[in-house]
XYZ file of C-alpha atoms in Angstrom:
526
model
C 129.444 -95.882 9.194
C 130.783 -94.567 6.132
C 133.444 -96.525 4.920
C 137.054 -94.066 4.302
C 136.423 -92.611 0.584
C 133.382 -91.927 1.173
C 134.504 -89.760 3.935
C 136.815 -88.145 1.586
C 134.426 -87.305 -1.045
C 132.021 -86.436 1.485
C 134.410 -83.529 2.584
C 135.890 -82.671 -0.300
C 131.910 -82.239 -1.984
C 131.527 -79.759 1.311
C 135.441 -77.989 0.394
C 134.627 -77.355 -2.963
C 131.113 -75.519 -1.765
C 133.686 -72.760 -0.143
C 135.469 -72.279 -3.203
C 139.208 -71.504 -3.252
C 138.411 -69.869 1.124
C 139.253 -73.347 2.005
C 142.027 -74.029 -0.084
C 144.406 -75.232 3.020
C 141.378 -77.599 3.777
C 142.618 -81.465 3.414
C 139.277 -83.392 2.092
C 141.227 -86.492 3.425
C 143.155 -84.891 6.780
C 138.817 -84.076 7.705
C 137.897 -87.254 5.995
C 140.461 -89.052 9.159
C 139.644 -86.769 11.807
C 136.198 -88.007 11.574
C 136.692 -91.639 11.201
C 138.841 -90.735 14.996
C 135.918 -89.225 16.150
C 133.196 -91.012 15.557
C 131.547 -90.374 18.582
C 130.502 -86.413 18.951
C 128.767 -86.113 22.122
C 127.763 -88.841 25.425
C 124.288 -89.324 23.947
C 125.813 -90.911 20.793
C 128.085 -93.472 23.206
C 124.733 -94.474 25.343
C 122.448 -95.158 22.067
C 125.497 -97.044 20.633
C 126.296 -98.789 23.851
C 122.470 -99.660 24.448
C 122.055 -101.242 20.817
C 124.575 -103.482 21.783
C 123.415 -104.422 25.010
C 120.162 -105.431 24.137
C 121.531 -107.689 21.269
C 123.453 -108.999 23.665
C 120.544 -109.756 26.141
C 118.454 -111.430 23.027
C 121.905 -113.769 22.250
C 121.884 -115.007 25.603
C 118.935 -116.095 25.637
C 118.650 -118.430 22.807
C 122.609 -119.553 24.083
C 124.081 -119.081 27.828
C 126.867 -119.746 26.589
C 126.606 -116.049 25.444
C 127.408 -114.351 28.995
C 129.241 -110.600 29.291
C 131.552 -109.631 31.079
C 133.389 -106.579 32.323
C 135.843 -104.575 34.877
C 135.450 -102.384 37.380
C 137.538 -99.176 36.366
C 138.211 -96.026 38.509
C 140.678 -94.087 35.798
C 140.322 -93.550 31.726
C 143.305 -94.842 31.516
C 142.479 -97.856 33.081
C 139.999 -99.121 30.924
C 141.687 -97.586 27.707
C 144.922 -100.300 28.995
C 142.065 -102.463 29.470
C 140.433 -102.334 26.120
C 143.206 -102.382 24.143
C 144.391 -105.458 26.105
C 141.087 -106.996 24.841
C 141.396 -106.354 21.226
C 144.757 -107.310 21.092
C 144.222 -110.939 22.829
C 140.966 -111.140 21.878
C 140.913 -109.742 18.445
C 137.383 -108.635 19.636
C 135.763 -106.620 22.021
C 132.281 -108.198 21.857
C 130.386 -108.969 24.699
C 133.049 -106.933 27.018
C 131.941 -104.264 29.150
C 133.272 -101.432 31.487
C 131.432 -101.677 35.229
C 131.827 -98.422 36.862
C 132.100 -99.141 40.675
C 130.657 -96.769 43.031
C 132.984 -98.040 46.025
C 135.573 -97.182 43.606
C 134.898 -93.724 43.401
C 133.624 -93.698 47.193
C 137.701 -94.982 47.551
C 139.101 -93.361 45.106
C 137.492 -90.310 43.301
C 136.273 -88.364 46.051
C 137.921 -84.854 46.986
C 137.319 -85.720 50.515
C 139.991 -88.236 49.972
C 138.897 -91.861 50.901
C 135.784 -93.219 51.716
C 133.452 -95.945 52.656
C 131.271 -97.000 50.134
C 128.206 -95.260 51.749
C 127.165 -92.807 49.093
C 129.744 -90.203 51.397
C 130.708 -89.186 47.941
C 129.974 -86.588 45.516
C 127.160 -86.917 43.191
C 128.231 -85.630 40.285
C 131.606 -87.826 40.292
C 129.592 -91.015 39.044
C 129.354 -88.477 35.967
C 132.261 -86.877 35.786
C 133.784 -90.137 35.508
C 131.643 -92.256 32.557
C 132.645 -88.751 30.385
C 136.227 -89.851 31.662
C 136.199 -93.509 30.541
C 134.516 -92.381 26.966
C 137.431 -89.821 26.996
C 140.462 -92.227 27.101
C 138.522 -95.043 24.853
C 138.029 -92.475 21.826
C 141.464 -92.100 22.444
C 142.552 -95.211 21.899
C 140.107 -95.485 18.871
C 141.989 -92.110 17.406
C 145.599 -93.520 18.293
C 145.101 -96.864 16.174
C 143.508 -95.585 13.773
C 146.524 -92.620 13.382
C 148.745 -96.021 13.455
C 146.916 -97.041 10.020
C 147.128 -94.092 8.496
C 150.482 -94.029 8.554
C 150.843 -97.431 7.841
C 148.204 -96.340 4.253
C 150.531 -93.292 3.868
C 154.029 -95.558 4.075
C 152.428 -98.380 1.681
C 152.691 -99.309 -1.720
C 150.165 -99.060 -3.802
C 150.009 -102.899 -3.347
C 149.691 -103.084 -0.032
C 146.913 -99.455 0.563
C 143.850 -101.584 -0.322
C 144.358 -103.875 2.526
C 145.056 -101.195 4.619
C 142.089 -99.650 4.253
C 139.561 -102.398 4.455
C 141.157 -102.209 8.073
C 140.396 -98.749 8.639
C 137.011 -99.645 7.181
C 136.543 -102.952 9.569
C 137.858 -100.842 12.324
C 136.212 -102.463 15.675
C 136.100 -99.386 18.351
C 137.194 -99.516 21.931
C 133.982 -98.186 22.908
C 131.784 -100.261 24.546
C 129.142 -100.356 27.232
C 129.647 -98.998 30.805
C 127.015 -100.378 33.584
C 126.887 -97.449 36.252
C 126.283 -97.372 39.398
C 124.114 -95.142 41.062
C 123.875 -96.373 44.526
C 120.650 -95.813 46.244
C 120.402 -92.772 44.128
C 121.504 -90.662 46.338
C 118.299 -88.589 47.617
C 114.987 -88.979 46.856
C 113.894 -89.872 43.376
C 114.073 -86.276 41.897
C 117.719 -86.564 43.128
C 118.328 -89.814 41.827
C 116.288 -88.865 37.906
C 118.589 -86.050 37.940
C 122.100 -87.767 38.491
C 120.762 -90.631 36.028
C 120.438 -87.831 33.145
C 124.370 -86.702 33.836
C 124.973 -90.221 33.963
C 123.318 -90.318 30.700
C 124.500 -87.445 29.442
C 127.912 -88.645 29.498
C 127.798 -91.917 27.946
C 125.803 -94.569 30.133
C 123.753 -96.906 28.412
C 123.049 -98.810 31.632
C 122.473 -97.853 35.390
C 122.736 -99.991 38.509
C 120.907 -98.887 41.408
C 119.936 -100.767 44.134
C 116.711 -101.115 47.035
C 119.019 -99.953 50.119
C 117.749 -96.469 51.731
C 119.898 -93.720 50.282
C 120.959 -91.866 53.667
C 122.225 -94.952 55.336
C 123.710 -97.184 52.151
C 126.334 -99.037 53.356
C 128.421 -101.795 50.443
C 126.636 -104.460 50.076
C 129.537 -107.288 51.035
C 128.761 -104.897 55.036
C 126.598 -105.691 57.872
C 124.150 -103.156 58.767
C 121.879 -102.771 55.533
C 118.442 -100.980 55.147
C 116.305 -101.660 52.479
C 112.989 -99.635 51.478
C 109.678 -100.634 50.668
C 108.695 -101.556 46.968
C 106.686 -98.861 46.248
C 109.972 -96.791 47.237
C 112.629 -98.296 45.213
C 109.929 -98.654 41.782
C 109.631 -94.530 41.744
C 113.532 -94.614 41.566
C 113.515 -97.611 38.587
C 110.596 -94.673 36.946
C 112.999 -91.797 37.603
C 115.902 -93.746 35.485
C 113.228 -95.148 33.062
C 112.126 -91.244 32.559
C 115.793 -90.053 32.512
C 116.241 -92.529 29.696
C 113.136 -91.550 27.605
C 113.652 -88.046 27.501
C 116.883 -88.053 26.571
C 115.748 -90.191 23.485
C 117.382 -93.779 25.240
C 114.715 -95.929 24.171
C 116.097 -99.177 24.735
C 118.450 -98.257 28.248
C 119.025 -100.913 30.561
C 118.268 -100.534 34.744
C 119.643 -103.531 37.040
C 117.811 -103.748 39.861
C 119.897 -104.826 42.561
C 118.509 -106.474 45.814
C 119.993 -106.377 49.288
C 117.688 -107.922 50.801
C 119.631 -111.072 51.400
C 121.949 -109.547 53.532
C 119.704 -107.106 54.686
C 117.829 -107.594 58.213
C 116.531 -104.229 58.428
C 113.906 -102.083 57.300
C 113.365 -98.336 58.150
C 109.250 -97.984 57.087
C 106.866 -100.475 58.067
C 104.725 -100.180 54.075
C 101.820 -99.370 54.092
C 99.161 -101.581 52.565
C 95.494 -101.236 51.440
C 94.508 -104.405 50.963
C 95.098 -107.821 52.612
C 98.012 -109.465 50.276
C 99.116 -106.545 48.226
C 102.655 -105.816 47.838
C 103.199 -103.690 50.769
C 101.411 -106.248 53.379
C 103.787 -108.875 51.715
C 106.785 -106.872 52.101
C 105.442 -106.440 56.542
C 104.850 -110.132 56.511
C 108.527 -109.960 56.671
C 108.968 -107.973 59.776
C 109.830 -109.618 63.086
C 106.677 -109.836 65.351
C 105.067 -110.514 68.441
C 101.751 -110.676 68.945
C 100.126 -108.653 71.607
C 97.074 -107.111 73.100
C 96.612 -103.072 74.086
C 96.915 -103.829 77.771
C 100.190 -104.351 77.666
C 101.598 -102.030 75.474
C 104.109 -99.021 76.521
C 103.927 -95.566 75.302
C 104.718 -94.757 71.815
C 105.413 -98.786 71.329
C 104.307 -98.907 67.297
C 101.961 -101.586 66.782
C 99.754 -102.593 63.633
C 96.813 -105.288 62.824
C 98.465 -108.440 60.401
C 95.549 -110.680 59.948
C 92.971 -111.040 63.268
C 96.319 -110.500 65.661
C 97.862 -107.351 67.000
C 101.064 -107.021 66.206
C 104.569 -105.560 67.627
C 107.089 -104.963 65.092
C 111.116 -105.819 66.679
C 112.439 -101.845 66.619
C 116.057 -100.793 67.240
C 116.742 -98.217 69.846
C 117.729 -96.134 66.012
C 113.828 -96.788 65.113
C 114.730 -98.962 62.303
C 112.575 -102.679 62.300
C 113.998 -105.966 62.189
C 113.067 -108.718 59.910
C 112.639 -112.594 60.742
C 115.466 -114.815 60.419
C 116.269 -116.861 57.458
C 113.871 -114.502 55.452
C 116.589 -113.201 53.014
C 115.743 -115.856 50.209
C 112.322 -115.126 50.454
C 112.367 -111.237 49.634
C 115.228 -111.626 47.720
C 112.825 -112.842 45.174
C 109.945 -110.834 45.470
C 112.157 -107.490 44.882
C 113.350 -109.450 41.950
C 110.093 -110.461 40.480
C 108.465 -107.264 41.497
C 110.882 -104.656 39.779
C 111.269 -107.053 36.446
C 107.582 -106.262 36.491
C 107.748 -102.982 36.879
C 110.275 -101.762 34.723
C 113.833 -103.348 35.348
C 115.426 -105.177 32.543
C 118.388 -107.307 34.307
C 118.718 -108.462 38.031
C 121.564 -107.817 40.545
C 121.071 -110.322 43.729
C 123.900 -109.228 46.356
C 124.843 -113.041 48.244
C 127.194 -113.925 50.941
C 129.618 -116.217 48.841
C 130.023 -117.458 44.566
C 127.592 -120.741 45.017
C 126.104 -121.717 42.080
C 123.522 -123.725 43.525
C 122.410 -120.702 45.981
C 122.491 -118.333 43.115
C 120.596 -120.918 40.458
C 117.953 -121.515 43.027
C 116.626 -118.550 43.909
C 116.569 -117.741 39.628
C 114.820 -120.709 39.308
C 112.138 -119.448 41.558
C 112.307 -115.909 39.934
C 111.865 -117.701 36.514
C 108.749 -119.240 37.807
C 107.303 -115.722 37.125
C 109.668 -113.684 34.784
C 110.649 -116.878 32.481
C 113.599 -114.921 30.263
C 115.031 -113.680 34.066
C 118.775 -112.707 33.636
C 121.334 -111.592 36.591
C 124.432 -109.189 37.023
C 126.585 -111.371 39.258
C 129.221 -109.522 40.959
C 132.248 -111.800 41.293
C 133.536 -109.721 43.975
C 136.838 -109.637 45.900
C 134.908 -109.689 49.150
C 134.374 -113.419 48.868
C 137.763 -115.250 49.953
C 137.520 -117.443 46.432
C 139.667 -120.001 47.036
C 138.618 -120.886 50.356
C 135.186 -120.516 49.441
C 135.879 -123.040 46.610
C 137.761 -125.552 48.938
C 135.871 -125.817 51.489
C 132.452 -126.560 48.247
C 135.037 -129.429 47.382
C 135.823 -130.607 50.703
C 131.759 -130.344 51.397
C 130.972 -132.175 48.503
C 133.873 -134.856 49.488
C 132.509 -135.599 52.573
C 128.839 -135.621 50.909
C 130.529 -138.641 48.448
C 131.718 -140.036 51.495
C 135.350 -139.797 50.304
C 138.169 -139.497 53.094
C 138.977 -135.915 54.315
C 141.383 -136.582 57.241
C 144.182 -135.070 55.270
C 142.433 -132.024 55.396
C 141.633 -129.361 58.259
C 138.552 -127.376 56.615
C 138.940 -124.136 58.305
C 142.460 -124.111 56.842
C 141.889 -124.635 53.670
C 144.072 -121.393 52.629
C 146.781 -122.869 53.761
C 149.320 -123.008 50.663
C 150.028 -126.656 52.217
C 147.359 -127.997 50.365
C 147.784 -125.782 46.960
C 149.038 -129.005 44.798
C 146.354 -131.081 46.603
C 143.634 -132.553 44.307
C 141.078 -131.221 46.510
C 143.132 -127.313 45.531
C 143.287 -128.773 41.860
C 138.948 -129.931 41.799
C 138.162 -126.142 43.356
C 140.758 -124.066 40.733
C 138.976 -125.872 38.271
C 135.416 -124.527 38.962
C 136.623 -121.320 40.066
C 137.948 -121.357 36.441
C 134.581 -122.408 35.052
C 132.803 -120.243 37.684
C 131.369 -118.051 34.769
C 130.698 -120.207 32.500
C 128.829 -122.962 35.119
C 126.425 -119.858 36.664
C 125.367 -118.810 33.431
C 124.186 -121.816 32.457
C 123.118 -122.484 35.289
C 121.978 -119.709 37.042
C 120.447 -117.218 34.794
C 123.812 -115.177 35.248
C 123.843 -112.735 31.747
C 126.997 -110.273 33.104
C 129.883 -111.542 35.144
C 132.133 -108.536 36.804
C 134.546 -107.965 39.490
C 133.740 -104.687 40.822
C 137.274 -103.520 42.123
C 139.776 -105.770 40.700
C 142.526 -102.766 39.288
C 142.195 -100.966 42.842
C 144.008 -104.400 44.067
C 146.101 -104.807 41.232
C 147.354 -101.008 41.331
C 147.900 -102.035 45.168
C 149.786 -105.317 44.282
C 152.271 -103.908 41.463
C 153.160 -101.220 43.688
C 153.902 -103.040 46.274
C 156.470 -105.463 44.079
C 157.781 -102.527 42.257
C 158.689 -100.699 45.925
C 159.414 -103.549 47.578
C 162.078 -104.456 44.984
C 163.028 -100.193 43.245
C 163.551 -99.376 46.936
C 165.863 -102.568 47.842
C 168.450 -104.617 46.858
C 167.458 -104.341 43.008
C 167.384 -101.032 42.872
C 166.476 -99.732 39.091
C 167.105 -103.582 38.327
C 163.294 -104.016 39.768
C 162.276 -101.576 37.286
C 164.171 -102.705 34.584
C 163.204 -106.536 35.130
C 160.329 -106.589 36.263
C 158.195 -103.309 34.428
C 159.585 -102.510 31.182
C 161.379 -105.473 29.609
C 158.456 -107.011 30.005
C 156.411 -104.398 28.799
C 158.303 -104.616 25.718
C 158.269 -108.455 25.658
C 154.300 -108.693 25.729
C 153.771 -105.988 23.331
C 152.318 -103.841 25.865
C 151.570 -100.697 23.867
C 152.356 -97.427 26.720
C 156.007 -98.549 26.543
C 155.909 -96.162 24.366
C 153.907 -93.614 26.646
C 154.186 -90.596 24.230
C 152.739 -92.336 21.754
C 149.659 -93.662 24.535
C 149.313 -89.649 25.360
C 148.772 -88.907 22.259
C 151.960 -87.173 20.683
C 151.334 -88.966 17.784
C 147.869 -87.535 17.372
C 149.449 -84.080 18.052
C 152.165 -84.290 15.131
C 149.327 -85.684 12.963
C 146.605 -82.805 13.807
C 149.795 -80.354 13.137
C 150.746 -81.333 9.847
C 147.237 -81.031 8.904
C 146.841 -77.380 10.760
C 150.344 -76.211 9.509
C 151.659 -78.291 6.650
C 155.254 -78.462 6.165
C 155.881 -75.765 8.957
C 154.737 -77.986 11.269
C 156.986 -78.026 14.623
C 156.392 -82.404 15.627
C 158.081 -83.938 18.111
C 158.021 -88.031 17.020
C 161.666 -86.552 14.972
C 165.233 -88.911 15.287
C 166.018 -87.519 18.328
C 162.510 -88.900 20.425
C 163.916 -91.098 22.797
C 160.699 -93.122 21.938
C 162.266 -94.647 19.171
C 164.300 -96.865 20.805
C 161.348 -98.807 21.277
């Protein structure tokens, strides 16, 4: 990207070609607007972020401590504030992404109102949210750069070079988004069309799952139904074609398997030879050996080896898998997906257990040595109880005295100060680093954290403001904390773009500009 001076020179050269007609156009103002709007289209963003993500994947292969992270965001403002906070506290956005959760789109962004995570929301709402997220991140760039430009204007000649260097070294708030396309919202053509919209909006990474699209369930709910591999692979192909058509040659596909918790399939796969992929899929079905004479009207049977078998079928026509086959099906799903175009894996587990995840990844890596996971650090897990029970079990196995603990009651606050609880909290703290080192997890995300933070902060504010604390409930717990912690949006007019607008008015109108940021603006109190 060209530096500040080069942008000014380019603008000046262009303006001079127009002679006197463009005499009111200031090349420095043009340069500022160009720098503040680095990304012109969603495809510009997708190309930029795909490169970042591929580099991060390579770096992780060389050093598992270089894992990446994200938080799910359901509104552009939430994404913007997250990235502003990351830059403020950690000084860099490197290895920090955004996650777009289909769960939160369903619950918070559908015109139907709140919906369960069952692919019932509008297909176009996902691409619309990607566009919104990037609109807010680009505005965060413009706001921060605008502040630097105002510093540059006010600086002494001796200080201008240092400020200009900050402008030239500016790190954008625009980062990769891992975007959830659920199970593809229909057949492979529907998946392709939706993927195209998402990529055009800026997505460099699309996550797709192997459930049946019209009966899709949240990964942490019951009733999940998977499809045969050939159907899932056709949707992976559809997403890849969408990337390639739009020129995002290094787009990233995350193949998610829900097989660990899915006990049902809609179809018996069509097999051509013994031991082929479809035959392997069918081998996990719950079947009983039968003979023709014992069959009832319209029962389904097929030949397995030398035997005629009848699969267990529910009244709704779905077929059951054998109990205990989930992990083996997960491993087969993952190997097959990576061998057929996917780049990363997602295994939806029932608990956050490093050893369990690592055991599956180890089996996958026997075939695909550089297999990597995206892992959901899900709010659907009771993290406190899970890890306290893991520590309890380890203590019990080691022969330690656990008589002062009740395993099923370990969530109770009475245990918070115990050695067991302290050990559990430390395991939670290091879970991401441990799992990245020991279980092949490249990317850690929390799917819907900002759903919960919004509810928690609103509950606390409502309790205080509508209770005895009145206005002090807002001032003491919100505004005073914003001021003291340096939260940018305490100056909410500035955050909404008022100062950016003032800058533009001055560019366009000069001394005639009617600006909002004068001495009577109450934001000056901050």
